[in-house]
């Protein structure tokens, strides 16, 4: 049967025009600062760009091939992947466990704990980085604490030792992001029917059983969101690494990330905007693939 075309009434046409009128500012902003920006970045990635002279010379896929030959880029990719694959699971696990505990009945001081524990999320990332640099300084509280326990006699320079520098940033990132994701889990647990827990208690289920068989399956869509935002955030790590290393990615490239490397090549003294754009495109592809894998592993919901 052929579809019957119905003519829109005058009021419907007017509503459609009003909708486009209200959407126009958002469409213009997204088109200029998102769509055109991406297309321009893709164009830059195929060119050798000189910002000083404003010249562009087509290089084909040379910028992309250079990434796999650049040892520094491979180190940055390894650091970024290591950071993401350690921080994302831990921050998700800690946030889920703390939210589950705070949602339980009979625990006193929950509101005060939520308020105090959420404060790091409200603090700027730069301020938190400086605080952690003081805490893990040679003469900072961490060294003092462990030396008083007799674990070692000489202080460890956590900020300048390649074996520790990235791990300090991991600890800081986990500590500062867990409260945010904990709040998201708590908001979802409010809608979880209490009758499920009551029925499980009648059947003799322990707190761990309730967490495993009721809470975790119920929160699976929220966990997908937490994983996706966590992966995107960790792969885009820039400010903490920049402040820790003063923009160098040191010591010995141990805190060098892809985002920091993109900044160095784009706005540093090397004047290689085309190569930086190619790195940015590759980073976007990696984030997309990692996000899709995380979504599939969590059930695709």
PDB file of C-alpha atoms in Angstrom:
ATOM      1  CA  UNK A   1       0.000   0.000   0.000  1.00  0.00           C
ATOM      2  CA  UNK A   2       1.238   3.452  -0.857  1.00  0.00           C
ATOM      3  CA  UNK A   3       1.789   5.817   2.013  1.00  0.00           C
ATOM      4  CA  UNK A   4      -0.804   8.527   2.366  1.00  0.00           C
ATOM      5  CA  UNK A   5       0.836  11.921   2.616  1.00  0.00           C
ATOM      6  CA  UNK A   6      -0.906  14.157   5.078  1.00  0.00           C
ATOM      7  CA  UNK A   7      -0.563  17.876   4.671  1.00  0.00           C
ATOM      8  CA  UNK A   8       0.752  19.645   7.718  1.00  0.00           C
ATOM      9  CA  UNK A   9      -1.516  22.172   9.291  1.00  0.00           C
ATOM     10  CA  UNK A  10      -0.542  25.796   9.700  1.00  0.00           C
ATOM     11  CA  UNK A  11       0.048  25.353  13.431  1.00  0.00           C
ATOM     12  CA  UNK A  12       2.308  22.339  12.831  1.00  0.00           C
ATOM     13  CA  UNK A  13       4.393  24.269  10.294  1.00  0.00           C
ATOM     14  CA  UNK A  14       4.680  27.123  12.768  1.00  0.00           C
ATOM     15  CA  UNK A  15       5.827  24.744  15.521  1.00  0.00           C
ATOM     16  CA  UNK A  16       8.470  23.244  13.207  1.00  0.00           C
ATOM     17  CA  UNK A  17       9.783  26.701  12.345  1.00  0.00           C
ATOM     18  CA  UNK A  18       9.910  27.623  16.022  1.00  0.00           C
ATOM     19  CA  UNK A  19      11.805  24.402  16.786  1.00  0.00           C
ATOM     20  CA  UNK A  20      14.413  25.155  14.114  1.00  0.00           C
ATOM     21  CA  UNK A  21      14.657  28.734  15.378  1.00  0.00           C
ATOM     22  CA  UNK A  22      15.465  27.576  18.924  1.00  0.00           C
ATOM     23  CA  UNK A  23      17.830  24.871  17.670  1.00  0.00           C
ATOM     24  CA  UNK A  24      19.699  27.230  15.340  1.00  0.00           C
ATOM     25  CA  UNK A  25      22.158  28.665  17.944  1.00  0.00           C
ATOM     26  CA  UNK A  26      23.150  25.179  19.133  1.00  0.00           C
ATOM     27  CA  UNK A  27      23.473  23.904  15.561  1.00  0.00           C
ATOM     28  CA  UNK A  28      25.689  26.851  14.602  1.00  0.00           C
ATOM     29  CA  UNK A  29      27.932  26.414  17.648  1.00  0.00           C
ATOM     30  CA  UNK A  30      28.256  22.641  17.158  1.00  0.00           C
ATOM     31  CA  UNK A  31      28.904  23.046  13.428  1.00  0.00           C
ATOM     32  CA  UNK A  32      31.687  25.611  13.931  1.00  0.00           C
ATOM     33  CA  UNK A  33      33.407  24.359  17.066  1.00  0.00           C
ATOM     34  CA  UNK A  34      32.810  20.614  16.641  1.00  0.00           C
ATOM     35  CA  UNK A  35      32.164  19.470  13.079  1.00  0.00           C
ATOM     36  CA  UNK A  36      34.353  22.021  11.278  1.00  0.00           C
ATOM     37  CA  UNK A  37      37.047  21.703  13.951  1.00  0.00           C
ATOM     38  CA  UNK A  38      37.223  17.926  13.439  1.00  0.00           C
ATOM     39  CA  UNK A  39      37.320  18.272   9.658  1.00  0.00           C
ATOM     40  CA  UNK A  40      40.057  20.896   9.912  1.00  0.00           C
ATOM     41  CA  UNK A  41      42.060  18.660  12.279  1.00  0.00           C
ATOM     42  CA  UNK A  42      41.778  15.784   9.797  1.00  0.00           C
ATOM     43  CA  UNK A  43      42.972  18.136   7.031  1.00  0.00           C
ATOM     44  CA  UNK A  44      45.930  19.267   9.159  1.00  0.00           C
ATOM     45  CA  UNK A  45      46.923  15.662   9.868  1.00  0.00           C
ATOM     46  CA  UNK A  46      47.664  15.118   6.156  1.00  0.00           C
ATOM     47  CA  UNK A  47      49.825  18.227   5.873  1.00  0.00           C
ATOM     48  CA  UNK A  48      53.120  19.624   7.069  1.00  0.00           C
ATOM     49  CA  UNK A  49      51.975  22.817   8.762  1.00  0.00           C
ATOM     50  CA  UNK A  50      54.183  25.818   9.530  1.00  0.00           C
ATOM     51  CA  UNK A  51      52.297  28.123  11.892  1.00  0.00           C
ATOM     52  CA  UNK A  52      54.903  30.871  11.658  1.00  0.00           C
ATOM     53  CA  UNK A  53      54.643  31.260   7.897  1.00  0.00           C
ATOM     54  CA  UNK A  54      51.091  29.927   7.590  1.00  0.00           C
ATOM     55  CA  UNK A  55      52.049  27.419   4.885  1.00  0.00           C
ATOM     56  CA  UNK A  56      50.652  23.935   4.306  1.00  0.00           C
ATOM     57  CA  UNK A  57      52.341  21.193   2.280  1.00  0.00           C
ATOM     58  CA  UNK A  58      50.542  17.924   1.623  1.00  0.00           C
ATOM     59  CA  UNK A  59      52.329  14.869   3.045  1.00  0.00           C
ATOM     60  CA  UNK A  60      49.709  12.156   2.668  1.00  0.00           C
ATOM     61  CA  UNK A  61      49.819   9.556   5.446  1.00  0.00           C
ATOM     62  CA  UNK A  62      53.424  10.342   6.435  1.00  0.00           C
ATOM     63  CA  UNK A  63      52.319  11.905   9.731  1.00  0.00           C
ATOM     64  CA  UNK A  64      50.412   8.744  10.634  1.00  0.00           C
ATOM     65  CA  UNK A  65      53.301   6.468   9.662  1.00  0.00           C
ATOM     66  CA  UNK A  66      55.633   8.626  11.732  1.00  0.00           C
ATOM     67  CA  UNK A  67      53.656   7.763  14.886  1.00  0.00           C
ATOM     68  CA  UNK A  68      54.627   4.090  14.672  1.00  0.00           C
ATOM     69  CA  UNK A  69      58.284   5.031  14.092  1.00  0.00           C
ATOM     70  CA  UNK A  70      58.413   7.607  16.881  1.00  0.00           C
ATOM     71  CA  UNK A  71      59.709   5.954  20.081  1.00  0.00           C
ATOM     72  CA  UNK A  72      58.494   8.885  22.134  1.00  0.00           C
ATOM     73  CA  UNK A  73      54.959   8.455  20.791  1.00  0.00           C
ATOM     74  CA  UNK A  74      55.010   4.737  21.635  1.00  0.00           C
ATOM     75  CA  UNK A  75      56.151   5.537  25.195  1.00  0.00           C
ATOM     76  CA  UNK A  76      53.345   8.099  25.533  1.00  0.00           C
ATOM     77  CA  UNK A  77      50.817   5.563  24.244  1.00  0.00           C
ATOM     78  CA  UNK A  78      52.091   2.938  26.692  1.00  0.00           C
ATOM     79  CA  UNK A  79      51.900   5.374  29.635  1.00  0.00           C
ATOM     80  CA  UNK A  80      48.388   6.451  28.676  1.00  0.00           C
ATOM     81  CA  UNK A  81      47.150   2.883  28.228  1.00  0.00           C
ATOM     82  CA  UNK A  82      48.723   1.777  31.519  1.00  0.00           C
ATOM     83  CA  UNK A  83      47.166   4.719  33.311  1.00  0.00           C
ATOM     84  CA  UNK A  84      43.707   4.027  31.849  1.00  0.00           C
ATOM     85  CA  UNK A  85      43.702   0.260  32.407  1.00  0.00           C
ATOM     86  CA  UNK A  86      44.692   0.643  36.074  1.00  0.00           C
ATOM     87  CA  UNK A  87      42.730   3.741  37.083  1.00  0.00           C
ATOM     88  CA  UNK A  88      39.380   2.989  35.392  1.00  0.00           C
ATOM     89  CA  UNK A  89      38.743  -0.468  36.966  1.00  0.00           C
ATOM     90  CA  UNK A  90      39.931   0.645  40.423  1.00  0.00           C
ATOM     91  CA  UNK A  91      37.923   3.864  40.530  1.00  0.00           C
ATOM     92  CA  UNK A  92      34.826   1.995  39.329  1.00  0.00           C
ATOM     93  CA  UNK A  93      35.267  -0.782  41.901  1.00  0.00           C
ATOM     94  CA  UNK A  94      35.907   1.585  44.825  1.00  0.00           C
ATOM     95  CA  UNK A  95      32.997   3.840  43.857  1.00  0.00           C
ATOM     96  CA  UNK A  96      30.616   0.865  43.649  1.00  0.00           C
ATOM     97  CA  UNK A  97      31.694  -0.610  46.998  1.00  0.00           C
ATOM     98  CA  UNK A  98      31.504   2.708  48.869  1.00  0.00           C
ATOM     99  CA  UNK A  99      28.108   3.508  47.331  1.00  0.00           C
ATOM    100  CA  UNK A 100      26.816   0.070  48.310  1.00  0.00           C
ATOM    101  CA  UNK A 101      27.994   0.536  51.895  1.00  0.00           C
ATOM    102  CA  UNK A 102      26.495   4.028  52.171  1.00  0.00           C
ATOM    103  CA  UNK A 103      23.165   2.819  50.769  1.00  0.00           C
ATOM    104  CA  UNK A 104      22.870   0.209  53.508  1.00  0.00           C
ATOM    105  CA  UNK A 105      20.578   0.858  56.440  1.00  0.00           C
ATOM    106  CA  UNK A 106      21.811   1.395  59.979  1.00  0.00           C
ATOM    107  CA  UNK A 107      25.028   3.255  59.111  1.00  0.00           C
ATOM    108  CA  UNK A 108      25.384   6.509  61.031  1.00  0.00           C
ATOM    109  CA  UNK A 109      26.955   9.684  59.673  1.00  0.00           C
ATOM    110  CA  UNK A 110      26.316   8.818  56.008  1.00  0.00           C
ATOM    111  CA  UNK A 111      25.271  12.324  54.996  1.00  0.00           C
ATOM    112  CA  UNK A 112      28.304  13.931  56.610  1.00  0.00           C
ATOM    113  CA  UNK A 113      30.629  11.382  54.978  1.00  0.00           C
ATOM    114  CA  UNK A 114      29.082  11.984  51.544  1.00  0.00           C
ATOM    115  CA  UNK A 115      29.517  15.729  51.887  1.00  0.00           C
ATOM    116  CA  UNK A 116      33.117  15.576  53.111  1.00  0.00           C
ATOM    117  CA  UNK A 117      34.167  12.825  50.695  1.00  0.00           C
ATOM    118  CA  UNK A 118      32.671  14.684  47.725  1.00  0.00           C
ATOM    119  CA  UNK A 119      34.830  17.800  48.337  1.00  0.00           C
ATOM    120  CA  UNK A 120      37.797  16.620  46.168  1.00  0.00           C
ATOM    121  CA  UNK A 121      35.465  16.538  43.172  1.00  0.00           C
ATOM    122  CA  UNK A 122      34.670  20.227  43.694  1.00  0.00           C
ATOM    123  CA  UNK A 123      38.356  21.153  43.902  1.00  0.00           C
ATOM    124  CA  UNK A 124      40.195  22.077  40.718  1.00  0.00           C
ATOM    125  CA  UNK A 125      42.492  19.472  39.233  1.00  0.00           C
ATOM    126  CA  UNK A 126      45.429  21.874  39.314  1.00  0.00           C
ATOM    127  CA  UNK A 127      45.016  22.506  43.040  1.00  0.00           C
ATOM    128  CA  UNK A 128      44.764  18.771  43.766  1.00  0.00           C
ATOM    129  CA  UNK A 129      47.915  18.134  41.736  1.00  0.00           C
ATOM    130  CA  UNK A 130      49.882  20.718  43.719  1.00  0.00           C
ATOM    131  CA  UNK A 131      48.593  19.238  47.002  1.00  0.00           C
ATOM    132  CA  UNK A 132      49.689  15.745  45.988  1.00  0.00           C
ATOM    133  CA  UNK A 133      53.071  17.053  44.868  1.00  0.00           C
ATOM    134  CA  UNK A 134      53.510  18.367  48.420  1.00  0.00           C
ATOM    135  CA  UNK A 135      52.259  15.130  49.994  1.00  0.00           C
ATOM    136  CA  UNK A 136      54.681  12.969  47.965  1.00  0.00           C
ATOM    137  CA  UNK A 137      57.585  15.405  48.172  1.00  0.00           C
ATOM    138  CA  UNK A 138      60.958  14.240  49.491  1.00  0.00           C
ATOM    139  CA  UNK A 139      60.140  15.911  52.800  1.00  0.00           C
ATOM    140  CA  UNK A 140      56.392  15.383  52.534  1.00  0.00           C
ATOM    141  CA  UNK A 141      54.014  13.481  54.847  1.00  0.00           C
ATOM    142  CA  UNK A 142      54.187  10.189  52.912  1.00  0.00           C
ATOM    143  CA  UNK A 143      57.960   9.897  53.246  1.00  0.00           C
ATOM    144  CA  UNK A 144      57.778  10.978  56.867  1.00  0.00           C
ATOM    145  CA  UNK A 145      55.091   8.396  57.655  1.00  0.00           C
ATOM    146  CA  UNK A 146      56.895   5.450  56.081  1.00  0.00           C
ATOM    147  CA  UNK A 147      60.265   6.456  57.534  1.00  0.00           C
ATOM    148  CA  UNK A 148      58.744   6.660  61.011  1.00  0.00           C
ATOM    149  CA  UNK A 149      57.420   3.133  60.519  1.00  0.00           C
ATOM    150  CA  UNK A 150      60.978   2.052  59.678  1.00  0.00           C
ATOM    151  CA  UNK A 151      60.122   0.801  56.194  1.00  0.00           C
ATOM    152  CA  UNK A 152      63.092   2.694  54.746  1.00  0.00           C
ATOM    153  CA  UNK A 153      65.751   5.084  56.004  1.00  0.00           C
ATOM    154  CA  UNK A 154      66.275   7.438  53.055  1.00  0.00           C
ATOM    155  CA  UNK A 155      63.343   9.444  51.621  1.00  0.00           C
ATOM    156  CA  UNK A 156      62.114   8.494  48.142  1.00  0.00           C
ATOM    157  CA  UNK A 157      61.814  11.226  45.548  1.00  0.00           C
ATOM    158  CA  UNK A 158      58.443  10.088  44.219  1.00  0.00           C
ATOM    159  CA  UNK A 159      58.155  13.038  41.847  1.00  0.00           C
ATOM    160  CA  UNK A 160      61.527  12.542  40.154  1.00  0.00           C
ATOM    161  CA  UNK A 161      61.765   8.755  40.102  1.00  0.00           C
ATOM    162  CA  UNK A 162      60.442   7.224  36.844  1.00  0.00           C
ATOM    163  CA  UNK A 163      59.235   4.150  38.728  1.00  0.00           C
ATOM    164  CA  UNK A 164      56.935   6.219  40.978  1.00  0.00           C
ATOM    165  CA  UNK A 165      55.936   9.411  39.152  1.00  0.00           C
ATOM    166  CA  UNK A 166      53.066   7.994  37.079  1.00  0.00           C
ATOM    167  CA  UNK A 167      51.845   5.908  40.027  1.00  0.00           C
ATOM    168  CA  UNK A 168      51.485   9.064  42.130  1.00  0.00           C
ATOM    169  CA  UNK A 169      49.250  10.556  39.426  1.00  0.00           C
ATOM    170  CA  UNK A 170      47.232   7.318  39.391  1.00  0.00           C
ATOM    171  CA  UNK A 171      46.662   7.506  43.160  1.00  0.00           C
ATOM    172  CA  UNK A 172      45.609  11.143  42.900  1.00  0.00           C
ATOM    173  CA  UNK A 173      43.244  10.475  40.010  1.00  0.00           C
ATOM    174  CA  UNK A 174      41.564   7.542  41.745  1.00  0.00           C
ATOM    175  CA  UNK A 175      41.196   9.497  44.994  1.00  0.00           C
ATOM    176  CA  UNK A 176      39.654  12.511  43.250  1.00  0.00           C
ATOM    177  CA  UNK A 177      37.268  10.683  40.878  1.00  0.00           C
ATOM    178  CA  UNK A 178      35.832   7.979  43.153  1.00  0.00           C
ATOM    179  CA  UNK A 179      33.538  10.454  45.019  1.00  0.00           C
ATOM    180  CA  UNK A 180      31.952  11.607  41.746  1.00  0.00           C
ATOM    181  CA  UNK A 181      31.189   8.091  40.529  1.00  0.00           C
ATOM    182  CA  UNK A 182      30.116   7.084  44.040  1.00  0.00           C
ATOM    183  CA  UNK A 183      27.454   9.804  43.888  1.00  0.00           C
ATOM    184  CA  UNK A 184      26.217   8.482  40.538  1.00  0.00           C
ATOM    185  CA  UNK A 185      25.923   4.970  41.950  1.00  0.00           C
ATOM    186  CA  UNK A 186      24.143   6.266  45.065  1.00  0.00           C
ATOM    187  CA  UNK A 187      21.595   8.116  42.951  1.00  0.00           C
ATOM    188  CA  UNK A 188      20.835   4.882  41.087  1.00  0.00           C
ATOM    189  CA  UNK A 189      20.648   2.750  44.223  1.00  0.00           C
ATOM    190  CA  UNK A 190      17.811   4.945  45.509  1.00  0.00           C
ATOM    191  CA  UNK A 191      15.533   3.392  42.860  1.00  0.00           C
ATOM    192  CA  UNK A 192      16.568  -0.189  43.650  1.00  0.00           C
ATOM    193  CA  UNK A 193      13.524  -1.920  45.250  1.00  0.00           C
ATOM    194  CA  UNK A 194      14.204  -2.750  48.909  1.00  0.00           C
ATOM    195  CA  UNK A 195      12.033  -5.844  48.511  1.00  0.00           C
ATOM    196  CA  UNK A 196      14.831  -7.496  46.508  1.00  0.00           C
ATOM    197  CA  UNK A 197      17.219  -7.202  49.445  1.00  0.00           C
ATOM    198  CA  UNK A 198      14.507  -8.342  51.873  1.00  0.00           C
ATOM    199  CA  UNK A 199      13.747 -11.418  49.801  1.00  0.00           C
ATOM    200  CA  UNK A 200      17.470 -12.192  49.576  1.00  0.00           C
ATOM    201  CA  UNK A 201      17.804 -11.851  53.353  1.00  0.00           C
ATOM    202  CA  UNK A 202      14.964 -14.339  53.845  1.00  0.00           C
ATOM    203  CA  UNK A 203      16.831 -16.781  51.603  1.00  0.00           C
ATOM    204  CA  UNK A 204      19.938 -16.365  53.763  1.00  0.00           C
ATOM    205  CA  UNK A 205      21.980 -14.190  51.389  1.00  0.00           C
ATOM    206  CA  UNK A 206      24.969 -12.357  52.851  1.00  0.00           C
ATOM    207  CA  UNK A 207      25.915  -8.734  52.108  1.00  0.00           C
ATOM    208  CA  UNK A 208      28.432  -9.939  49.523  1.00  0.00           C
ATOM    209  CA  UNK A 209      25.781 -12.131  47.878  1.00  0.00           C
ATOM    210  CA  UNK A 210      23.420  -9.150  47.640  1.00  0.00           C
ATOM    211  CA  UNK A 211      26.163  -7.048  46.094  1.00  0.00           C
ATOM    212  CA  UNK A 212      27.080  -9.745  43.578  1.00  0.00           C
ATOM    213  CA  UNK A 213      23.648 -10.998  42.519  1.00  0.00           C
ATOM    214  CA  UNK A 214      21.410  -7.944  43.008  1.00  0.00           C
ATOM    215  CA  UNK A 215      23.328  -4.659  43.131  1.00  0.00           C
ATOM    216  CA  UNK A 216      25.910  -5.244  40.399  1.00  0.00           C
ATOM    217  CA  UNK A 217      23.431  -6.592  37.779  1.00  0.00           C
ATOM    218  CA  UNK A 218      20.972  -3.796  38.586  1.00  0.00           C
ATOM    219  CA  UNK A 219      23.690  -1.132  38.167  1.00  0.00           C
ATOM    220  CA  UNK A 220      25.101  -2.550  34.930  1.00  0.00           C
ATOM    221  CA  UNK A 221      23.852   0.347  32.717  1.00  0.00           C
ATOM    222  CA  UNK A 222      25.297   2.861  35.191  1.00  0.00           C
ATOM    223  CA  UNK A 223      28.564   0.921  35.263  1.00  0.00           C
ATOM    224  CA  UNK A 224      28.723   1.200  31.483  1.00  0.00           C
ATOM    225  CA  UNK A 225      28.404   4.979  31.780  1.00  0.00           C
ATOM    226  CA  UNK A 226      31.070   5.080  34.507  1.00  0.00           C
ATOM    227  CA  UNK A 227      33.437   2.968  32.421  1.00  0.00           C
ATOM    228  CA  UNK A 228      32.938   5.054  29.283  1.00  0.00           C
ATOM    229  CA  UNK A 229      33.454   8.404  31.001  1.00  0.00           C
ATOM    230  CA  UNK A 230      36.404   6.979  32.935  1.00  0.00           C
ATOM    231  CA  UNK A 231      38.102   5.707  29.774  1.00  0.00           C
ATOM    232  CA  UNK A 232      37.585   9.018  27.979  1.00  0.00           C
ATOM    233  CA  UNK A 233      38.888  10.993  30.948  1.00  0.00           C
ATOM    234  CA  UNK A 234      41.977   8.863  31.567  1.00  0.00           C
ATOM    235  CA  UNK A 235      43.004   8.692  27.918  1.00  0.00           C
ATOM    236  CA  UNK A 236      42.772  12.486  27.795  1.00  0.00           C
ATOM    237  CA  UNK A 237      45.028  12.933  30.844  1.00  0.00           C
ATOM    238  CA  UNK A 238      46.900  16.201  30.441  1.00  0.00           C
ATOM    239  CA  UNK A 239      46.826  18.731  33.281  1.00  0.00           C
ATOM    240  CA  UNK A 240      48.176  16.499  36.062  1.00  0.00           C
ATOM    241  CA  UNK A 241      51.014  15.203  33.882  1.00  0.00           C
ATOM    242  CA  UNK A 242      51.802  18.737  32.706  1.00  0.00           C
ATOM    243  CA  UNK A 243      52.005  20.164  36.244  1.00  0.00           C
ATOM    244  CA  UNK A 244      53.937  17.183  37.652  1.00  0.00           C
ATOM    245  CA  UNK A 245      56.602  17.371  34.953  1.00  0.00           C
ATOM    246  CA  UNK A 246      56.429  21.118  34.190  1.00  0.00           C
ATOM    247  CA  UNK A 247      55.335  20.221  30.668  1.00  0.00           C
ATOM    248  CA  UNK A 248      58.279  17.919  29.886  1.00  0.00           C
ATOM    249  CA  UNK A 249      56.641  14.533  30.527  1.00  0.00           C
ATOM    250  CA  UNK A 250      59.550  13.579  32.780  1.00  0.00           C
ATOM    251  CA  UNK A 251      61.292  12.145  34.573  1.00  0.00           C
ATOM    252  CA  UNK A 252      62.588  10.093  31.656  1.00  0.00           C
ATOM    253  CA  UNK A 253      59.212  10.369  29.847  1.00  0.00           C
ATOM    254  CA  UNK A 254      57.523   8.417  32.662  1.00  0.00           C
ATOM    255  CA  UNK A 255      54.587  10.879  32.859  1.00  0.00           C
ATOM    256  CA  UNK A 256      54.399  11.606  29.141  1.00  0.00           C
ATOM    257  CA  UNK A 257      50.863  11.034  27.844  1.00  0.00           C
ATOM    258  CA  UNK A 258      49.399  11.305  24.359  1.00  0.00           C
ATOM    259  CA  UNK A 259      47.535  14.522  25.213  1.00  0.00           C
ATOM    260  CA  UNK A 260      50.681  16.103  26.664  1.00  0.00           C
ATOM    261  CA  UNK A 261      52.665  15.027  23.619  1.00  0.00           C
ATOM    262  CA  UNK A 262      50.037  16.552  21.315  1.00  0.00           C
ATOM    263  CA  UNK A 263      50.415  19.833  23.214  1.00  0.00           C
ATOM    264  CA  UNK A 264      54.205  19.705  22.926  1.00  0.00           C
ATOM    265  CA  UNK A 265      54.155  19.137  19.178  1.00  0.00           C
ATOM    266  CA  UNK A 266      51.326  21.569  18.479  1.00  0.00           C
ATOM    267  CA  UNK A 267      52.298  24.553  20.633  1.00  0.00           C
ATOM    268  CA  UNK A 268      55.915  23.870  21.583  1.00  0.00           C
ATOM    269  CA  UNK A 269      59.076  24.889  19.789  1.00  0.00           C
ATOM    270  CA  UNK A 270      58.884  22.019  17.292  1.00  0.00           C
ATOM    271  CA  UNK A 271      56.155  23.712  15.190  1.00  0.00           C
ATOM    272  CA  UNK A 272      54.676  20.401  13.983  1.00  0.00           C
ATOM    273  CA  UNK A 273      50.940  21.037  14.064  1.00  0.00           C
ATOM    274  CA  UNK A 274      50.285  18.458  11.331  1.00  0.00           C
ATOM    275  CA  UNK A 275      51.916  15.665  13.305  1.00  0.00           C
ATOM    276  CA  UNK A 276      50.078  16.789  16.459  1.00  0.00           C
ATOM    277  CA  UNK A 277      46.770  16.633  14.574  1.00  0.00           C
ATOM    278  CA  UNK A 278      47.576  13.090  13.426  1.00  0.00           C
ATOM    279  CA  UNK A 279      48.271  12.121  17.053  1.00  0.00           C
ATOM    280  CA  UNK A 280      44.946  13.652  18.084  1.00  0.00           C
ATOM    281  CA  UNK A 281      43.050  11.682  15.431  1.00  0.00           C
ATOM    282  CA  UNK A 282      44.750   8.431  16.473  1.00  0.00           C
ATOM    283  CA  UNK A 283      43.929   9.177  20.134  1.00  0.00           C
ATOM    284  CA  UNK A 284      40.266   9.720  19.222  1.00  0.00           C
ATOM    285  CA  UNK A 285      40.189   6.371  17.393  1.00  0.00           C
ATOM    286  CA  UNK A 286      41.813   4.593  20.363  1.00  0.00           C
ATOM    287  CA  UNK A 287      39.295   6.120  22.788  1.00  0.00           C
ATOM    288  CA  UNK A 288      36.409   5.050  20.546  1.00  0.00           C
ATOM    289  CA  UNK A 289      37.679   1.461  20.261  1.00  0.00           C
ATOM    290  CA  UNK A 290      38.407   1.177  24.005  1.00  0.00           C
ATOM    291  CA  UNK A 291      34.978   2.595  24.841  1.00  0.00           C
ATOM    292  CA  UNK A 292      33.198   0.169  22.527  1.00  0.00           C
ATOM    293  CA  UNK A 293      35.133  -2.777  23.997  1.00  0.00           C
ATOM    294  CA  UNK A 294      34.228  -1.697  27.535  1.00  0.00           C
ATOM    295  CA  UNK A 295      30.592  -1.372  26.520  1.00  0.00           C
ATOM    296  CA  UNK A 296      30.572  -4.839  24.951  1.00  0.00           C
ATOM    297  CA  UNK A 297      32.300  -6.422  27.962  1.00  0.00           C
ATOM    298  CA  UNK A 298      29.665  -4.932  30.226  1.00  0.00           C
ATOM    299  CA  UNK A 299      26.804  -6.383  28.239  1.00  0.00           C
ATOM    300  CA  UNK A 300      26.380  -3.674  25.617  1.00  0.00           C
ATOM    301  CA  UNK A 301      23.757  -1.810  27.613  1.00  0.00           C
TER     302      UNK A 301
END
